[in-house]
Amino acid sequence: MCGVCGVFNSESAAIYIHAGLFALQHRGREGAGIATHDGENINIKKGLGLVQTLFSDEKSLEGLEGRIAIGGNRYSTVHKYGPECTQPMTFMFEGDQQIATVHNGNITNFEQLRRELQAEKALFQTNVDSELFGVLINQTEGTTLQEKIKRSFPRLIGAYSIIIMTGNEIIGVRDPWGFRPLKLAKINDTYMLASETSAFDILKDEGTVKLEELGSVKPGGIVTINDSGVSYDSLPNTETHAKCIFEYIYFAKPDSRVNGHDISGIRKNYGAQLAREWPVQDADVVIAVPDSGNSAAIGYAQESGIKFDEGLIRNHHAGRTFIESKNDSRKRSIRRKFNPTRSVVEDKKLVVVDDSIVRGNTTERITKMLYDAGAKEVHIRIASPPITSPCYYGIDFRTHEELLVNRLGITSVEADIHKIEQHLGVDSLRYLSLKGMLEVSPQNDYCTACFTGKYPTQTAF
Amino acid sequence: MCGVCGVFNSESAAIYIHAGLFALQHRGREGAGIATHDGENINIKKGLGLVQTLFSDEKSLEGLEGRIAIGGNRYSTVHKYGPECTQPMTFMFEGDQQIATVHNGNITNFEQLRRELQAEKALFQTNVDSELFGVLINQTEGTTLQEKIKRSFPRLIGAYSIIIMTGNEIIGVRDPWGFRPLKLAKINDTYMLASETSAFDILKDEGTVKLEELGSVKPGGIVTINDSGVSYDSLPNTETHAKCIFEYIYFAKPDSRVNGHDISGIRKNYGAQLAREWPVQDADVVIAVPDSGNSAAIGYAQESGIKFDEGLIRNHHAGRTFIESKNDSRKRSIRRKFNPTRSVVEDKKLVVVDDSIVRGNTTERITKMLYDAGAKEVHIRIASPPITSPCYYGIDFRTHEELLVNRLGITSVEADIHKIEQHLGVDSLRYLSLKGMLEVSPQNDYCTACFTGKYPTQTAF
Amino acid sequence: MCGVCGVFNSESAAIYIHAGLFALQHRGREGAGIATHDGENINIKKGLGLVQTLFSDEKSLEGLEGRIAIGGNRYSTVHKYGPECTQPMTFMFEGDQQIATVHNGNITNFEQLRRELQAEKALFQTNVDSELFGVLINQTEGTTLQEKIKRSFPRLIGAYSIIIMTGNEIIGVRDPWGFRPLKLAKINDTYMLASETSAFDILKDEGTVKLEELGSVKPGGIVTINDSGVSYDSLPNTETHAKCIFEYIYFAKPDSRVNGHDISGIRKNYGAQLAREWPVQDADVVIAVPDSGNSAAIGYAQESGIKFDEGLIRNHHAGRTFIESKNDSRKRSIRRKFNPTRSVVEDKKLVVVDDSIVRGNTTERITKMLYDAGAKEVHIRIASPPITSPCYYGIDFRTHEELLVNRLGITSVEADIHKIEQHLGVDSLRYLSLKGMLEVSPQNDYCTACFTGKYPTQTAF
Amino acid sequence: MCGVCGVFNSESAAIYIHAGLFALQHRGREGAGIATHDGENINIKKGLGLVQTLFSDEKSLEGLEGRIAIGGNRYSTVHKYGPECTQPMTFMFEGDQQIATVHNGNITNFEQLRRELQAEKALFQTNVDSELFGVLINQTEGTTLQEKIKRSFPRLIGAYSIIIMTGNEIIGVRDPWGFRPLKLAKINDTYMLASETSAFDILKDEGTVKLEELGSVKPGGIVTINDSGVSYDSLPNTETHAKCIFEYIYFAKPDSRVNGHDISGIRKNYGAQLAREWPVQDADVVIAVPDSGNSAAIGYAQESGIKFDEGLIRNHHAGRTFIESKNDSRKRSIRRKFNPTRSVVEDKKLVVVDDSIVRGNTTERITKMLYDAGAKEVHIRIASPPITSPCYYGIDFRTHEELLVNRLGITSVEADIHKIEQHLGVDSLRYLSLKGMLEVSPQNDYCTACFTGKYPTQTAF
């Protein structure tokens, strides 16, 4: 995963990007970068680390002049990244035309397409799929960037929401499946593209601003923003949508909005549906695994009438579990991250709600913690279906083997749910049904491959 | 405020301190340090910054050998601190006897006592009150450290929970009023003193451990831990207790426990009492200012029957508001820290619960955010009484002028509550009554000077 | 300027490169990087700063596995560099063939050639001329890398000594003019290419080693080192040599060797010739501007019979004057860098020898210092001719305007030498003649464009 | 060793100290600090590392307001230092009187005196001898600081040149033996105390300045600088001087001056005397071990008539050999530091001059390098006598065992010089005689204990 944003027409373009990247920090903590176009040249600063570490003061933004800017947070998935692979990337076409790109997603036919393009004499410098966009544009005939994009991007299979900056415009492109989000807004006279609406909201307080949300870039959409305003175009064949439902379940910030629905509300719907599907009789209290399970737990509590309480306290100085890159450090993170509140837990029959189970480490350790703190019964309720298949579109579970269900050799979760319960040491464990989840989701055009193994693209991975 | 801990008899003494300081990070983020005694010498590492920054890997603990260790987090209150003023401090007595000390609290007669001691030819090297402990011990006759402590510490007025490390023991001392907490536990064969129980809990997962909580060091208590086990002694005149109730309201971690009550539960009691005192008719939803108001908001919701929901999302990459040291950076922090979830807020009559109001900046800005997000009515409920008087015992509001109530020139909050409501721009604002708060607090021996102006010590500040 | 080196067949390939880059630090202090090929992949670490800062311990070399490695130091000349522009650069051809390159020099037809290549649909990602090598190879047909090099590199005009690493060989290529040096040596069973022989010498002490120098790669030479040993080939049209004589005058380390002559010896010859051309009657002492003028001053003293002494002491904690990138910091550097020894200077008629005058700042300030310290007369002797024309081949004086001679509006240095003397405030100033310099240089195929304005290549700059 | 300086009456007091510390960097590279007095308070910044790293820009000097300032570089000798032990140190007396001190030297009766003072109830906080000054002043009756100093400092045995800053004066005190230097100068209207005159010289270029040197603080001297100007006083019993002659041999910067003699000139005298005592017949060339042997080598060459040349090139990116703190890193430093110039060395009979031999590692490795580079004969000439006894006054050879002469079990260097020659593998090795050295030294009141074992103080070490 990554977070991307772009700004057109602001005296404070780099500062806007900085704020946006800060609001999108949860989408990628391994590196960040900002590029601006000052009319003549692209200026760029990027590196490894958090936004607030890399860009810690006004001085750190020096040199990033210009009214147009883009930026990205990077979250390592497929590739090993060094500083040279962080975003933005730059490319030069037709003499001195410099562009910069930031990309959120994962191209599944990268290797194959790279070979095809190399056969056409295209030059790659790294093994990062984000290079594909520049290469394809360069390789393709056309009088405008948009024309080249429309001709060449259909060769890409997989997830991409990218923003391209030139000397006089920013262009947002979203893959035809719409895997990753891409939002547009107008902030006073400035246009901004970003992965999530929280990147717009953070700007409300940088002075007196008028924020007008202009909705999502559609799957396959190409939005161009320049001095003439906003114009829309589209890639061909954008019928089959496959928006990543895991954005709702886990990835997006709860205060971000999709079609006017905020993520927090969607998650509460999941929790409520979960309560209808899998009630726990005579439970004393519903608690969340904070913060990932907060919204769903509130939804579960509201629907079930069981009181919601805080049974686990999170130490926010420890990083986000899911986002670390080594399994080992994930374990230590859990130890340092949660502590039960005994008064809520002791002698209680608990409903413990979390958003999802990937590897199962967090659930297992938290269960142990709760029993140690005196819980009478622990009933885990997961506000999404069992994950059985890897994600090739940018979420960080990429192998069959790492998934809890597969680690236990389970083919039917329904039939063998007790095996998981036994492994985790819980009184009961239930997952939200896929059908139920989709019923309460705001739309119906999602990628659910991680639950079903039915991938919306035909690539052999 | 500061966090302190000490360990006796562990192969991993420095690692235990490291984990403890991590769990106590919320008590002080400006500096940290660890000292160990290896039988011959004291080894010490300290600096400015967070625990996980200063001690980021195993290598950073190299040189900290020994089975006895102490450590402290520092939170700048009265004094300007450079690295030379971080804790632990070391002192040498009677030839080669080296001791190290860590201190949580604030000595109110520091200046006067320093002058007295200087008149007795005592030498001070900095203007940090933590030096007093070493100076008093050095200045006093006695055959044991404990004897010197008992003879000299009665000269101290104010808040101190300190841990002293020698070559063969650790000694915990708590001021006669008991302003700041100090807890004892046994973890397998190791004894540990710490500001809060969460510092013990974090060790549960560092291998298979048996944790036995041994309660609080009593106000005026002197606890000595050495190869003979634990022995208790006391300073004279420890009748008048004045435990800081602000530890419950705001400072302590919610998962920490006091006499078996966890802080989260106490805060829920405050919230419930607040609901009884100040109900809001026909409110749609109770939301918290996260995370400070979380527990009280849940208590309010449970008591009132109004549903609890998450109306504000906090970006945890921004620091803790209260703990920053400049007013200006506090403002910017608020902007970056919170964002409303529109679905919860829009067209709703909101009850917004927070733990306390000090300067009022956070409340004012959050109110504005909520109205901007479409809130119909905003009713602020504060789970503690109005703060009208500065704290001289270690909490960071030290002047009359900075407090909201005083800034508005209000002498009777009850009579002039509408002035505060008007200033903050809210539909209503109500505070928990002092009487109500004390009724639902676990004990009745608290310092409430910040609400009443009645200071438990006689010092002219 | 830059320093480059490459290693073939060593268990310690990255360590060898590290030592080599350290020995070549004087050739570029703005950035450094190391790439290794482990048989499957290229591993790379690079960044901004000194070698010993970037690669400060063994841990910093972790991940750089492989028996083949290259590395480079970067010295900013034409382009503004960010970390993404440091060396080595990587490229991918024909599926998975990864290569890495390091480059010392400056391609003068970069802009024009880039446009031509872009017209052929080549893709550039930055505005660093070092990308040209990868692009040309990719753009060119051929069954081997060497074949592609021979076909495409003749399009390059300017200075380049580059080393290319593949999965099974390193290839060194030197431009047909031979502007920049490139040396080969065998160290036990390992082959090493490097800008200067001092990069070989430093390895003598890394255990028991046998060092066999294999001379320079010839102008236009292509040397390939793989499991079959060393093989030589050549670019076409390598008749017109134009080796940079400024390498001898200033840039190379004095202990480096050219055709068996060490640079120190060549500089002493210049100093001796200078003494013959421009003696100073009755001078008391010859002093050097350390360290740039050391060798020439010794040569002058030996030839003239005037005693050599140390009249200026250099503070080595201040950086190398010439190598900083802003004129302003250069001035401050001079203040902090030199101090006269009064006993040598006071009441003395001084001959002050330096290697060259570019902007004149150092000379002017040193002269003032010497008079302040009591010098009776200051006679500056410069061991190279007046610099009147910019260098486009990699030395850092790139504009006509910055050169002292041009700043003073002088067209004939010979006729107007008193103007320079007056400007610098010296008793006399004399330069070594071009003729004299060439007579005592080891060969006769040099680029002297900076003295004559006659550039060996036809590019319009 | 350490470098100290103090400034009275400058708008740029901290900047002056910064420049002074930079010029004195060679006296201590492990830590540095600056303290200023702004009339009300002492401001202080200090840490581990080089001056230019700790104080890298104007921002780093922020907060250091005031017209009075002192600073120090620290060079670890006896004690293990953490950041808390770097200089300046601060002390408080008589209410709010704050002083700060910087100290160059080593108190040999530290342990014993500390015990005595502890018996008098004095409090020490670290095991750094620099605390003694504050303790003694505090412990002593008197109406002025100067009076207390005169009464108490006679209890100190050993080396100390200290500068004390109060709110309205700086006071320099030099121990009665005069082990370490301390110089005074007037720069326009500002007074400055510093370890060496090079700290004054560096300020000449910070604008238009008039520098008036006011000579050395005398052994036992107390110089007070305040608004009334400079006043002089003295400790009792200052008859027996014992100035450290190793300052001349090795430690001081060559451009520093003593009684008008610059160090470079003194070292040349040693070299010349060495040439008279130990000529080498038919030698081809005299070379220095740079930079420590530079001056003496020039002196040797001038006296002997043998030509001086540069046979070893030093890589200044490697640190100063002598100043590192671990023997192992010293070895690696030598490898990286020197490289011979073959043209000077090959087939030559060499006279190699260095300032001194402590452990012998450098000499041994350099000799090997020179033979490897083709030297026919290597004749080492050392411009000081054999070091046979440790230094307890601040120079970093503190044990009998580490010294080359003792490692080889030699009792009479004269008789057994061939053993050293054999060990080092040289054709000949000769040391300057003590008598000869003293004859050509500017005065005759030196400590030569490291050569003779006759210590000027009576302490049992």
Short mmCIF file of N, CA and C in Angstrom, two decimals, chain C residues 15 18-19 22-23 25-26 29 50 52 198 201-202 204-206 211 213 253-255 257 262 264-265 268 291 294-295 298 302 307-310 313-318 335-336 339-344 365 369 372, chain D residues 15 18-19 22-23 25-26 29 50 52 198 201-202 204-206 213 253-255 257 262 264-265 268 291 294-295 298 302 307-310 313-318 335-336 339-344 365 369 372:
data_model
loop_
_atom_site.label_atom_id
_atom_site.label_comp_id
_atom_site.label_asym_id
_atom_site.label_seq_id
_atom_site.Cartn_x
_atom_site.Cartn_y
_atom_site.Cartn_z
N ILE C 15 34.14 -4.77 0.82
CA ILE C 15 35.15 -4.17 1.71
C ILE C 15 36.28 -3.54 0.89
N HIS C 18 35.00 -0.37 -0.43
CA HIS C 18 34.95 0.59 0.67
C HIS C 18 36.31 1.22 0.92
N ALA C 19 37.35 0.40 0.96
CA ALA C 19 38.70 0.92 1.16
C ALA C 19 39.10 1.80 -0.02
N PHE C 22 37.47 5.10 0.12
CA PHE C 22 38.09 5.91 1.17
C PHE C 22 39.37 6.56 0.63
N ALA C 23 40.17 5.79 -0.08
CA ALA C 23 41.41 6.33 -0.63
C ALA C 23 41.13 7.38 -1.71
N GLN C 25 38.56 9.47 -1.60
CA GLN C 25 37.61 10.45 -1.04
C GLN C 25 37.85 11.85 -1.57
N HIS C 26 39.12 12.22 -1.82
CA HIS C 26 39.44 13.56 -2.31
C HIS C 26 38.81 13.85 -3.67
N ARG C 29 33.25 14.37 -2.42
CA ARG C 29 32.82 14.23 -1.04
C ARG C 29 31.33 14.46 -0.87
N LEU C 50 30.19 11.64 3.25
CA LEU C 50 31.50 11.02 3.11
C LEU C 50 31.40 9.50 3.21
N GLN C 52 33.19 7.46 4.99
CA GLN C 52 33.25 6.95 6.36
C GLN C 52 32.01 7.31 7.17
N SER C 198 46.27 4.96 -5.66
CA SER C 198 46.19 4.98 -4.19
C SER C 198 45.07 4.08 -3.69
N ASP C 201 46.86 0.77 -3.29
CA ASP C 201 47.85 0.77 -2.19
C ASP C 201 47.19 0.54 -0.83
N ILE C 202 46.02 1.11 -0.66
CA ILE C 202 45.38 1.03 0.65
C ILE C 202 45.05 -0.41 1.01
N LYS C 204 46.99 -2.97 0.45
CA LYS C 204 48.19 -3.71 0.84
C LYS C 204 48.14 -4.11 2.31
N ASP C 205 47.51 -3.30 3.07
CA ASP C 205 47.56 -3.56 4.51
C ASP C 205 46.36 -4.32 5.02
N GLU C 206 45.43 -4.64 4.15
CA GLU C 206 44.30 -5.45 4.58
C GLU C 206 44.71 -6.93 4.52
N LEU C 211 50.44 -7.15 -4.72
CA LEU C 211 49.85 -6.17 -5.60
C LEU C 211 50.65 -6.06 -6.88
N GLU C 213 50.59 -4.04 -10.41
CA GLU C 213 49.94 -2.97 -11.17
C GLU C 213 49.94 -3.31 -12.64
N LYS C 253 45.73 12.38 -5.86
CA LYS C 253 46.49 12.34 -4.60
C LYS C 253 47.98 12.28 -4.93
N PRO C 254 48.81 12.94 -4.14
CA PRO C 254 50.25 12.98 -4.46
C PRO C 254 50.89 11.59 -4.49
N ASP C 255 50.34 10.63 -3.75
CA ASP C 255 50.94 9.30 -3.74
C ASP C 255 50.44 8.42 -4.88
N ARG C 257 50.09 7.18 -8.79
CA ARG C 257 51.14 7.06 -9.81
C ARG C 257 50.55 7.04 -11.22
N ASP C 262 55.09 9.13 -9.66
CA ASP C 262 54.04 9.53 -8.74
C ASP C 262 53.74 11.03 -8.88
N SER C 264 53.33 13.34 -6.80
CA SER C 264 54.20 14.19 -6.01
C SER C 264 55.44 14.57 -6.80
N GLY C 265 56.02 13.61 -7.48
CA GLY C 265 57.23 13.87 -8.26
C GLY C 265 56.96 14.82 -9.43
N LYS C 268 56.67 18.23 -8.10
CA LYS C 268 58.00 18.78 -7.77
C LYS C 268 58.71 19.27 -9.03
N ASP C 291 47.70 21.81 1.61
CA ASP C 291 48.65 20.84 1.14
C ASP C 291 48.79 20.93 -0.38
N ASN C 294 52.31 21.84 -1.53
CA ASN C 294 53.45 21.19 -0.86
C ASN C 294 54.51 20.68 -1.83
N SER C 295 54.11 19.85 -2.76
CA SER C 295 55.10 19.20 -3.62
C SER C 295 55.82 20.23 -4.47
N ILE C 298 58.35 22.20 -2.50
CA ILE C 298 59.58 21.44 -2.26
C ILE C 298 60.44 21.43 -3.53
N GLN C 302 64.15 22.97 -3.72
CA GLN C 302 65.30 22.15 -4.09
C GLN C 302 66.04 22.75 -5.28
N LYS C 307 65.79 27.74 1.25
CA LYS C 307 65.30 26.73 2.17
C LYS C 307 63.78 26.67 2.19
N PHE C 308 63.29 25.44 2.32
CA PHE C 308 61.86 25.19 2.43
C PHE C 308 61.48 25.23 3.90
N ASP C 309 60.33 25.82 4.18
CA ASP C 309 59.89 25.81 5.58
C ASP C 309 58.37 25.83 5.63
N GLU C 310 57.81 25.54 6.81
CA GLU C 310 56.35 25.56 6.89
C GLU C 310 55.90 26.90 7.45
N ILE C 313 50.14 26.83 8.59
CA ILE C 313 49.67 25.57 9.17
C ILE C 313 48.20 25.41 8.82
N ARG C 314 47.86 24.23 8.38
CA ARG C 314 46.49 23.97 7.95
C ARG C 314 45.74 23.21 9.03
N ASN C 315 44.53 23.66 9.32
CA ASN C 315 43.66 22.93 10.25
C ASN C 315 42.86 21.93 9.45
N HIS C 316 43.18 20.66 9.62
CA HIS C 316 42.57 19.64 8.76
C HIS C 316 41.14 19.32 9.15
N HIS C 317 40.66 19.92 10.21
CA HIS C 317 39.24 19.74 10.51
C HIS C 317 38.36 20.55 9.58
N ALA C 318 38.92 21.56 8.93
CA ALA C 318 38.19 22.30 7.91
C ALA C 318 38.31 21.54 6.60
N ARG C 335 39.33 31.19 6.18
CA ARG C 335 39.63 31.80 7.48
C ARG C 335 39.96 30.76 8.54
N ARG C 336 39.22 29.69 8.49
CA ARG C 336 39.37 28.69 9.54
C ARG C 336 40.51 27.71 9.25
N ASN C 339 46.79 29.20 9.23
CA ASN C 339 47.36 30.15 10.18
C ASN C 339 48.87 30.18 9.93
N PRO C 340 49.46 31.37 9.87
CA PRO C 340 50.91 31.43 9.63
C PRO C 340 51.71 31.05 10.88
N THR C 341 52.91 30.54 10.66
CA THR C 341 53.86 30.38 11.76
C THR C 341 54.75 31.62 11.75
N ARG C 342 54.62 32.41 12.79
CA ARG C 342 55.24 33.73 12.74
C ARG C 342 56.76 33.68 12.57
N SER C 343 57.40 32.71 13.22
CA SER C 343 58.87 32.65 13.16
C SER C 343 59.38 32.46 11.74
N VAL C 344 58.58 31.81 10.92
CA VAL C 344 59.02 31.58 9.55
C VAL C 344 58.77 32.81 8.68
N ARG C 365 43.49 35.99 0.47
CA ARG C 365 43.39 35.99 1.92
C ARG C 365 44.69 35.54 2.58
N MET C 369 47.04 37.44 5.33
CA MET C 369 47.49 36.78 6.56
C MET C 369 49.00 36.88 6.75
N ASP C 372 50.06 40.37 7.58
CA ASP C 372 49.66 40.62 8.98
C ASP C 372 50.63 39.95 9.96
N ILE D 15 30.19 32.87 19.84
CA ILE D 15 30.83 32.66 18.53
C ILE D 15 32.35 32.66 18.68
N HIS D 18 33.27 29.39 20.07
CA HIS D 18 33.13 28.38 19.02
C HIS D 18 34.35 28.35 18.12
N ALA D 19 34.79 29.54 17.69
CA ALA D 19 35.98 29.60 16.85
C ALA D 19 37.20 29.10 17.61
N PHE D 22 37.24 25.42 17.86
CA PHE D 22 37.59 24.84 16.57
C PHE D 22 39.10 24.84 16.39
N ALA D 23 39.74 25.95 16.73
CA ALA D 23 41.19 26.04 16.60
C ALA D 23 41.90 25.10 17.57
N GLN D 25 40.70 22.11 18.42
CA GLN D 25 40.11 20.79 18.24
C GLN D 25 41.13 19.66 18.47
N HIS D 26 42.38 19.91 18.05
CA HIS D 26 43.42 18.87 18.19
C HIS D 26 43.66 18.50 19.66
N ARG D 29 38.95 15.55 21.03
CA ARG D 29 37.92 15.36 20.02
C ARG D 29 36.76 14.51 20.50
N LEU D 50 32.83 16.15 17.72
CA LEU D 50 33.65 17.27 17.30
C LEU D 50 32.90 18.59 17.43
N GLN D 52 32.64 20.98 15.27
CA GLN D 52 31.85 21.33 14.08
C GLN D 52 30.65 20.41 13.89
N SER D 198 46.71 29.86 18.99
CA SER D 198 45.99 29.67 17.73
C SER D 198 44.51 29.94 17.89
N ASP D 201 44.35 33.63 17.08
CA ASP D 201 44.63 33.94 15.67
C ASP D 201 43.41 33.72 14.80
N ILE D 202 42.65 32.69 15.09
CA ILE D 202 41.51 32.35 14.24
C ILE D 202 40.48 33.48 14.23
N LYS D 204 41.20 36.67 14.12
CA LYS D 204 41.66 37.81 13.33
C LYS D 204 40.79 38.00 12.10
N ASP D 205 40.28 36.93 11.59
CA ASP D 205 39.55 37.04 10.34
C ASP D 205 38.05 37.16 10.52
N GLU D 206 37.60 37.14 11.73
CA GLU D 206 36.17 37.34 11.96
C GLU D 206 35.90 38.85 12.00
N GLU D 213 48.52 40.27 22.20
CA GLU D 213 48.81 39.11 23.06
C GLU D 213 49.34 39.58 24.41
N LYS D 253 49.49 22.94 18.59
CA LYS D 253 49.49 23.18 17.15
C LYS D 253 50.78 23.90 16.77
N PRO D 254 51.36 23.58 15.61
CA PRO D 254 52.65 24.19 15.25
C PRO D 254 52.59 25.70 15.14
N ASP D 255 51.42 26.26 14.84
CA ASP D 255 51.33 27.71 14.70
C ASP D 255 51.09 28.42 16.02
N ARG D 257 52.06 29.79 19.77
CA ARG D 257 53.30 30.43 20.21
C ARG D 257 53.48 30.36 21.72
N ASP D 262 57.20 30.24 18.07
CA ASP D 262 56.12 29.32 17.68
C ASP D 262 56.60 27.88 17.78
N SER D 264 56.27 25.39 15.87
CA SER D 264 56.95 24.90 14.69
C SER D 264 58.45 25.16 14.77
N GLY D 265 58.82 26.37 15.23
CA GLY D 265 60.23 26.71 15.34
C GLY D 265 60.94 25.87 16.39
N LYS D 268 61.55 22.54 14.97
CA LYS D 268 62.67 22.56 14.02
C LYS D 268 64.00 22.55 14.76
N ASP D 291 51.55 14.50 10.10
CA ASP D 291 52.10 15.84 10.19
C ASP D 291 52.95 15.97 11.44
N ASN D 294 56.63 16.74 10.76
CA ASN D 294 56.95 17.73 9.72
C ASN D 294 58.01 18.75 10.14
N SER D 295 57.76 19.43 11.25
CA SER D 295 58.66 20.53 11.63
C SER D 295 60.05 20.00 11.95
N ILE D 298 61.96 19.07 8.83
CA ILE D 298 62.50 20.24 8.14
C ILE D 298 63.74 20.74 8.87
N GLN D 302 67.41 20.94 7.21
CA GLN D 302 68.14 22.21 7.10
C GLN D 302 69.52 22.11 7.76
N LYS D 307 68.46 16.80 1.57
CA LYS D 307 67.23 17.43 1.09
C LYS D 307 65.99 16.85 1.77
N PHE D 308 65.03 17.71 1.99
CA PHE D 308 63.75 17.32 2.57
C PHE D 308 62.79 16.98 1.44
N ASP D 309 62.01 15.94 1.63
CA ASP D 309 61.02 15.61 0.61
C ASP D 309 59.81 14.95 1.27
N GLU D 310 58.72 14.84 0.49
CA GLU D 310 57.54 14.21 1.09
C GLU D 310 57.47 12.75 0.65
N ILE D 313 52.40 10.26 2.28
CA ILE D 313 51.24 11.13 2.12
C ILE D 313 50.18 10.69 3.12
N ARG D 314 49.63 11.66 3.79
CA ARG D 314 48.64 11.36 4.81
C ARG D 314 47.22 11.61 4.28
N ASN D 315 46.34 10.67 4.52
CA ASN D 315 44.93 10.86 4.18
C ASN D 315 44.24 11.52 5.37
N HIS D 316 43.90 12.78 5.21
CA HIS D 316 43.37 13.54 6.35
C HIS D 316 41.94 13.19 6.69
N HIS D 317 41.32 12.32 5.93
CA HIS D 317 40.00 11.87 6.33
C HIS D 317 40.08 10.85 7.46
N ALA D 318 41.24 10.26 7.66
CA ALA D 318 41.43 9.39 8.82
C ALA D 318 41.82 10.27 10.01
N ARG D 335 46.79 2.03 8.94
CA ARG D 335 46.67 1.45 7.61
C ARG D 335 46.05 2.41 6.62
N ARG D 336 45.04 3.10 7.07
CA ARG D 336 44.28 3.95 6.18
C ARG D 336 44.90 5.33 6.01
N ASN D 339 50.47 6.65 2.97
CA ASN D 339 50.90 5.92 1.78
C ASN D 339 52.19 6.56 1.30
N PRO D 340 53.20 5.75 0.96
CA PRO D 340 54.47 6.33 0.52
C PRO D 340 54.37 6.88 -0.91
N THR D 341 55.19 7.86 -1.21
CA THR D 341 55.39 8.29 -2.60
C THR D 341 56.60 7.53 -3.11
N ARG D 342 56.36 6.66 -4.07
CA ARG D 342 57.42 5.73 -4.45
C ARG D 342 58.67 6.44 -4.97
N SER D 343 58.47 7.53 -5.73
CA SER D 343 59.63 8.20 -6.35
C SER D 343 60.60 8.73 -5.30
N VAL D 344 60.07 9.08 -4.16
CA VAL D 344 60.93 9.62 -3.11
C VAL D 344 61.64 8.50 -2.35
N ARG D 365 54.68 0.07 11.46
CA ARG D 365 53.94 -0.12 10.23
C ARG D 365 54.46 0.78 9.11
N MET D 369 55.89 -0.24 5.41
CA MET D 369 55.39 0.41 4.19
C MET D 369 56.52 0.93 3.33
N ASP D 372 58.45 -1.86 1.73
CA ASP D 372 57.62 -2.39 0.65
C ASP D 372 57.65 -1.49 -0.57
#
